[in-house]
Amino acid sequence: MLESLMDFLYRYFWEPMFTRSGYNPVNTFVYAFLLGLGVIYSYKYIIKPLRIKVDERLFLAVTPMVIFGSTVRALVDGGVLPKNPLILTPGIFFTAFILILPALALDSKMGTYPKITVAWGALLALWANYLLVTNAKSWEPYGLTLIHTAVSFAAVFAFYRWRPFERLYLYPVLAHYFDIASTVVAIHFYGYREVHWLENILVNYLGAYSYYPWITLILLVVYYGLRYLVPDEEERYFWYLAIYILGLGPAIRDPAQLVLQIG
């Protein structure tokens, strides 16, 4: 029985981390469940006790750490850093969380929020991006990603003139459109494979650009679902932050990975 359990964990969780064989229905469900618990308990036992208001400043405070974690993840794929569970997905999320938590606590205690958190994240992000720049092979993928991002951002801002959703939700929307751009470029222009099992089916049948309507639909469902299920404004905003991180992370990682591998 123990051997069967270990085989199950290896097949669905451990092996995909190192081989990039992709997400599967089992680990996708487990990671989504853990994410939900993480959001709920982080808000209840960390953000509220520290009296940190969930607003644009918190989005700003976590952004450098997201850039650090995502870039480090790309450096592993690019062969610059060795493979280690702590800097592979999903381990990098826990690593970044552990790194940012003391800074948030110190900021709250000293009344300096978000200066220490931003500075600490920025320092780590600069180190990671120094390694990225010095090991880059071609910046063409980043250029293509930025072009796609600019077009989609223009569409989002034009639509937002009618205020169809809360202002803070604009951040996860933009992050995910940045992620769409990086994914489309990787798959359509450079022949990369989608690692998420459901999206991989979608791309195989409809092509990489089908990501735009698919993710747009998901963002709409998530937004109205949260408006209905999470009436507390602050808690709902914290969910927006989690969605922002989930979008910005791969948006930073994918083009960084490409510039390290495409030459």
PDB file of N, CA and C in Angstrom, residues 141 144-149 152 176-194 199 202-203 206-215 250-251 253-255 258:
ATOM      1  N   PRO A 141      11.921  36.934 -28.555  1.00  0.00           N
ATOM      2  CA  PRO A 141      10.665  36.483 -27.929  1.00  0.00           C
ATOM      3  C   PRO A 141      10.037  37.533 -27.019  1.00  0.00           C
ATOM      4  N   LEU A 144       8.230  40.130 -29.230  1.00  0.00           N
ATOM      5  CA  LEU A 144       6.944  39.630 -29.717  1.00  0.00           C
ATOM      6  C   LEU A 144       5.902  39.590 -28.598  1.00  0.00           C
ATOM      7  N   THR A 145       6.337  39.224 -27.400  1.00  0.00           N
ATOM      8  CA  THR A 145       5.426  39.190 -26.259  1.00  0.00           C
ATOM      9  C   THR A 145       4.913  40.587 -25.927  1.00  0.00           C
ATOM     10  N   LEU A 146       5.801  41.571 -25.945  1.00  0.00           N
ATOM     11  CA  LEU A 146       5.402  42.944 -25.623  1.00  0.00           C
ATOM     12  C   LEU A 146       4.455  43.517 -26.672  1.00  0.00           C
ATOM     13  N   ILE A 147       4.641  43.147 -27.930  1.00  0.00           N
ATOM     14  CA  ILE A 147       3.728  43.608 -28.986  1.00  0.00           C
ATOM     15  C   ILE A 147       2.324  43.051 -28.740  1.00  0.00           C
ATOM     16  N   HIS A 148       2.242  41.747 -28.494  1.00  0.00           N
ATOM     17  CA  HIS A 148       0.940  41.126 -28.205  1.00  0.00           C
ATOM     18  C   HIS A 148       0.318  41.729 -26.940  1.00  0.00           C
ATOM     19  N   THR A 149       1.152  41.984 -25.945  1.00  0.00           N
ATOM     20  CA  THR A 149       0.660  42.549 -24.692  1.00  0.00           C
ATOM     21  C   THR A 149       0.101  43.949 -24.902  1.00  0.00           C
ATOM     22  N   SER A 152      -3.377  43.836 -26.555  1.00  0.00           N
ATOM     23  CA  SER A 152      -4.433  43.380 -25.644  1.00  0.00           C
ATOM     24  C   SER A 152      -4.690  44.391 -24.529  1.00  0.00           C
ATOM     25  N   HIS A 176      -3.137  38.626 -16.585  1.00  0.00           N
ATOM     26  CA  HIS A 176      -3.480  37.424 -17.352  1.00  0.00           C
ATOM     27  C   HIS A 176      -3.407  37.682 -18.861  1.00  0.00           C
ATOM     28  N   TYR A 177      -3.668  38.900 -19.289  1.00  0.00           N
ATOM     29  CA  TYR A 177      -3.487  39.183 -20.718  1.00  0.00           C
ATOM     30  C   TYR A 177      -2.003  39.222 -21.082  1.00  0.00           C
ATOM     31  N   PHE A 178      -1.175  39.642 -20.150  1.00  0.00           N
ATOM     32  CA  PHE A 178       0.271  39.540 -20.334  1.00  0.00           C
ATOM     33  C   PHE A 178       0.664  38.067 -20.423  1.00  0.00           C
ATOM     34  N   ASP A 179       0.070  37.248 -19.564  1.00  0.00           N
ATOM     35  CA  ASP A 179       0.329  35.811 -19.587  1.00  0.00           C
ATOM     36  C   ASP A 179      -0.136  35.187 -20.902  1.00  0.00           C
ATOM     37  N   ILE A 180      -1.307  35.585 -21.389  1.00  0.00           N
ATOM     38  CA  ILE A 180      -1.796  35.079 -22.673  1.00  0.00           C
ATOM     39  C   ILE A 180      -0.797  35.388 -23.776  1.00  0.00           C
ATOM     40  N   ALA A 181      -0.318  36.627 -23.792  1.00  0.00           N
ATOM     41  CA  ALA A 181       0.634  37.041 -24.823  1.00  0.00           C
ATOM     42  C   ALA A 181       1.884  36.175 -24.797  1.00  0.00           C
ATOM     43  N   SER A 182       2.429  35.943 -23.609  1.00  0.00           N
ATOM     44  CA  SER A 182       3.655  35.148 -23.507  1.00  0.00           C
ATOM     45  C   SER A 182       3.407  33.701 -23.919  1.00  0.00           C
ATOM     46  N   THR A 183       2.224  33.174 -23.579  1.00  0.00           N
ATOM     47  CA  THR A 183       1.891  31.792 -23.941  1.00  0.00           C
ATOM     48  C   THR A 183       1.689  31.644 -25.436  1.00  0.00           C
ATOM     49  N   VAL A 184       0.972  32.586 -26.025  1.00  0.00           N
ATOM     50  CA  VAL A 184       0.715  32.547 -27.466  1.00  0.00           C
ATOM     51  C   VAL A 184       2.023  32.611 -28.248  1.00  0.00           C
ATOM     52  N   VAL A 185       2.906  33.494 -27.844  1.00  0.00           N
ATOM     53  CA  VAL A 185       4.199  33.629 -28.529  1.00  0.00           C
ATOM     54  C   VAL A 185       4.993  32.334 -28.418  1.00  0.00           C
ATOM     55  N   ALA A 186       5.043  31.755 -27.223  1.00  0.00           N
ATOM     56  CA  ALA A 186       5.812  30.523 -27.007  1.00  0.00           C
ATOM     57  C   ALA A 186       5.285  29.377 -27.867  1.00  0.00           C
ATOM     58  N   ILE A 187       3.966  29.243 -27.933  1.00  0.00           N
ATOM     59  CA  ILE A 187       3.372  28.116 -28.659  1.00  0.00           C
ATOM     60  C   ILE A 187       3.324  28.359 -30.155  1.00  0.00           C
ATOM     61  N   HIS A 188       2.827  29.539 -30.547  1.00  0.00           N
ATOM     62  CA  HIS A 188       2.586  29.807 -31.973  1.00  0.00           C
ATOM     63  C   HIS A 188       3.878  30.061 -32.750  1.00  0.00           C
ATOM     64  N   PHE A 189       4.814  30.771 -32.153  1.00  0.00           N
ATOM     65  CA  PHE A 189       6.018  31.167 -32.878  1.00  0.00           C
ATOM     66  C   PHE A 189       7.207  30.242 -32.632  1.00  0.00           C
ATOM     67  N   TYR A 190       7.244  29.585 -31.480  1.00  0.00           N
ATOM     68  CA  TYR A 190       8.427  28.806 -31.137  1.00  0.00           C
ATOM     69  C   TYR A 190       8.142  27.329 -30.867  1.00  0.00           C
ATOM     70  N   GLY A 191       6.917  26.903 -31.093  1.00  0.00           N
ATOM     71  CA  GLY A 191       6.604  25.485 -31.024  1.00  0.00           C
ATOM     72  C   GLY A 191       6.598  24.864 -29.654  1.00  0.00           C
ATOM     73  N   TYR A 192       6.437  25.684 -28.605  1.00  0.00           N
ATOM     74  CA  TYR A 192       6.385  25.134 -27.251  1.00  0.00           C
ATOM     75  C   TYR A 192       5.044  24.444 -27.018  1.00  0.00           C
ATOM     76  N   ARG A 193       5.004  23.581 -26.020  1.00  0.00           N
ATOM     77  CA  ARG A 193       3.787  22.830 -25.699  1.00  0.00           C
ATOM     78  C   ARG A 193       3.147  23.381 -24.439  1.00  0.00           C
ATOM     79  N   GLU A 194       1.841  23.484 -24.454  1.00  0.00           N
ATOM     80  CA  GLU A 194       1.092  23.903 -23.276  1.00  0.00           C
ATOM     81  C   GLU A 194       1.144  22.798 -22.225  1.00  0.00           C
ATOM     82  N   GLU A 199      -5.964  23.231 -21.179  1.00  0.00           N
ATOM     83  CA  GLU A 199      -5.589  24.192 -22.209  1.00  0.00           C
ATOM     84  C   GLU A 199      -4.822  23.522 -23.350  1.00  0.00           C
ATOM     85  N   LEU A 202      -7.337  22.348 -25.744  1.00  0.00           N
ATOM     86  CA  LEU A 202      -7.887  23.495 -26.459  1.00  0.00           C
ATOM     87  C   LEU A 202      -6.950  23.960 -27.569  1.00  0.00           C
ATOM     88  N   VAL A 203      -5.667  24.083 -27.236  1.00  0.00           N
ATOM     89  CA  VAL A 203      -4.682  24.555 -28.205  1.00  0.00           C
ATOM     90  C   VAL A 203      -4.524  23.563 -29.356  1.00  0.00           C
ATOM     91  N   LEU A 206      -7.765  24.189 -31.508  1.00  0.00           N
ATOM     92  CA  LEU A 206      -8.122  25.526 -32.003  1.00  0.00           C
ATOM     93  C   LEU A 206      -6.931  26.457 -32.205  1.00  0.00           C
ATOM     94  N   GLY A 207      -5.736  26.057 -31.773  1.00  0.00           N
ATOM     95  CA  GLY A 207      -4.577  26.917 -31.945  1.00  0.00           C
ATOM     96  C   GLY A 207      -4.329  27.818 -30.745  1.00  0.00           C
ATOM     97  N   ALA A 208      -3.141  28.402 -30.694  1.00  0.00           N
ATOM     98  CA  ALA A 208      -2.715  29.176 -29.527  1.00  0.00           C
ATOM     99  C   ALA A 208      -3.567  30.413 -29.279  1.00  0.00           C
ATOM    100  N   TYR A 209      -4.073  31.044 -30.349  1.00  0.00           N
ATOM    101  CA  TYR A 209      -4.822  32.293 -30.171  1.00  0.00           C
ATOM    102  C   TYR A 209      -6.193  32.067 -29.537  1.00  0.00           C
ATOM    103  N   SER A 210      -6.613  30.812 -29.427  1.00  0.00           N
ATOM    104  CA  SER A 210      -7.866  30.520 -28.738  1.00  0.00           C
ATOM    105  C   SER A 210      -7.766  30.835 -27.247  1.00  0.00           C
ATOM    106  N   TYR A 211      -6.537  31.062 -26.783  1.00  0.00           N
ATOM    107  CA  TYR A 211      -6.330  31.459 -25.391  1.00  0.00           C
ATOM    108  C   TYR A 211      -7.081  32.739 -25.050  1.00  0.00           C
ATOM    109  N   TYR A 212      -7.155  33.678 -25.988  1.00  0.00           N
ATOM    110  CA  TYR A 212      -7.777  34.968 -25.690  1.00  0.00           C
ATOM    111  C   TYR A 212      -9.240  34.833 -25.280  1.00  0.00           C
ATOM    112  N   PRO A 213     -10.105  34.206 -26.081  1.00  0.00           N
ATOM    113  CA  PRO A 213     -11.495  34.053 -25.614  1.00  0.00           C
ATOM    114  C   PRO A 213     -11.627  33.133 -24.405  1.00  0.00           C
ATOM    115  N   TRP A 214     -10.768  32.095 -24.327  1.00  0.00           N
ATOM    116  CA  TRP A 214     -10.862  31.142 -23.220  1.00  0.00           C
ATOM    117  C   TRP A 214     -10.546  31.801 -21.885  1.00  0.00           C
ATOM    118  N   ILE A 215      -9.431  32.513 -21.810  1.00  0.00           N
ATOM    119  CA  ILE A 215      -9.047  33.155 -20.546  1.00  0.00           C
ATOM    120  C   ILE A 215      -9.991  34.309 -20.223  1.00  0.00           C
ATOM    121  N   PRO A 250       3.498  33.363 -14.494  1.00  0.00           N
ATOM    122  CA  PRO A 250       3.851  32.773 -15.796  1.00  0.00           C
ATOM    123  C   PRO A 250       4.077  33.817 -16.888  1.00  0.00           C
ATOM    124  N   ALA A 251       3.453  34.994 -16.749  1.00  0.00           N
ATOM    125  CA  ALA A 251       3.672  36.055 -17.734  1.00  0.00           C
ATOM    126  C   ALA A 251       5.127  36.520 -17.732  1.00  0.00           C
ATOM    127  N   ARG A 253       7.647  34.546 -16.374  1.00  0.00           N
ATOM    128  CA  ARG A 253       8.481  33.351 -16.571  1.00  0.00           C
ATOM    129  C   ARG A 253       8.633  32.960 -18.029  1.00  0.00           C
ATOM    130  N   ASP A 254       7.532  32.919 -18.768  1.00  0.00           N
ATOM    131  CA  ASP A 254       7.562  32.354 -20.124  1.00  0.00           C
ATOM    132  C   ASP A 254       8.493  33.104 -21.083  1.00  0.00           C
ATOM    133  N   PRO A 255       8.389  34.441 -21.217  1.00  0.00           N
ATOM    134  CA  PRO A 255       9.332  35.120 -22.121  1.00  0.00           C
ATOM    135  C   PRO A 255      10.771  35.066 -21.617  1.00  0.00           C
ATOM    136  N   LEU A 258      12.102  31.862 -22.727  1.00  0.00           N
ATOM    137  CA  LEU A 258      12.371  31.868 -24.169  1.00  0.00           C
ATOM    138  C   LEU A 258      13.681  32.564 -24.508  1.00  0.00           C
TER     139      LEU A 258
END
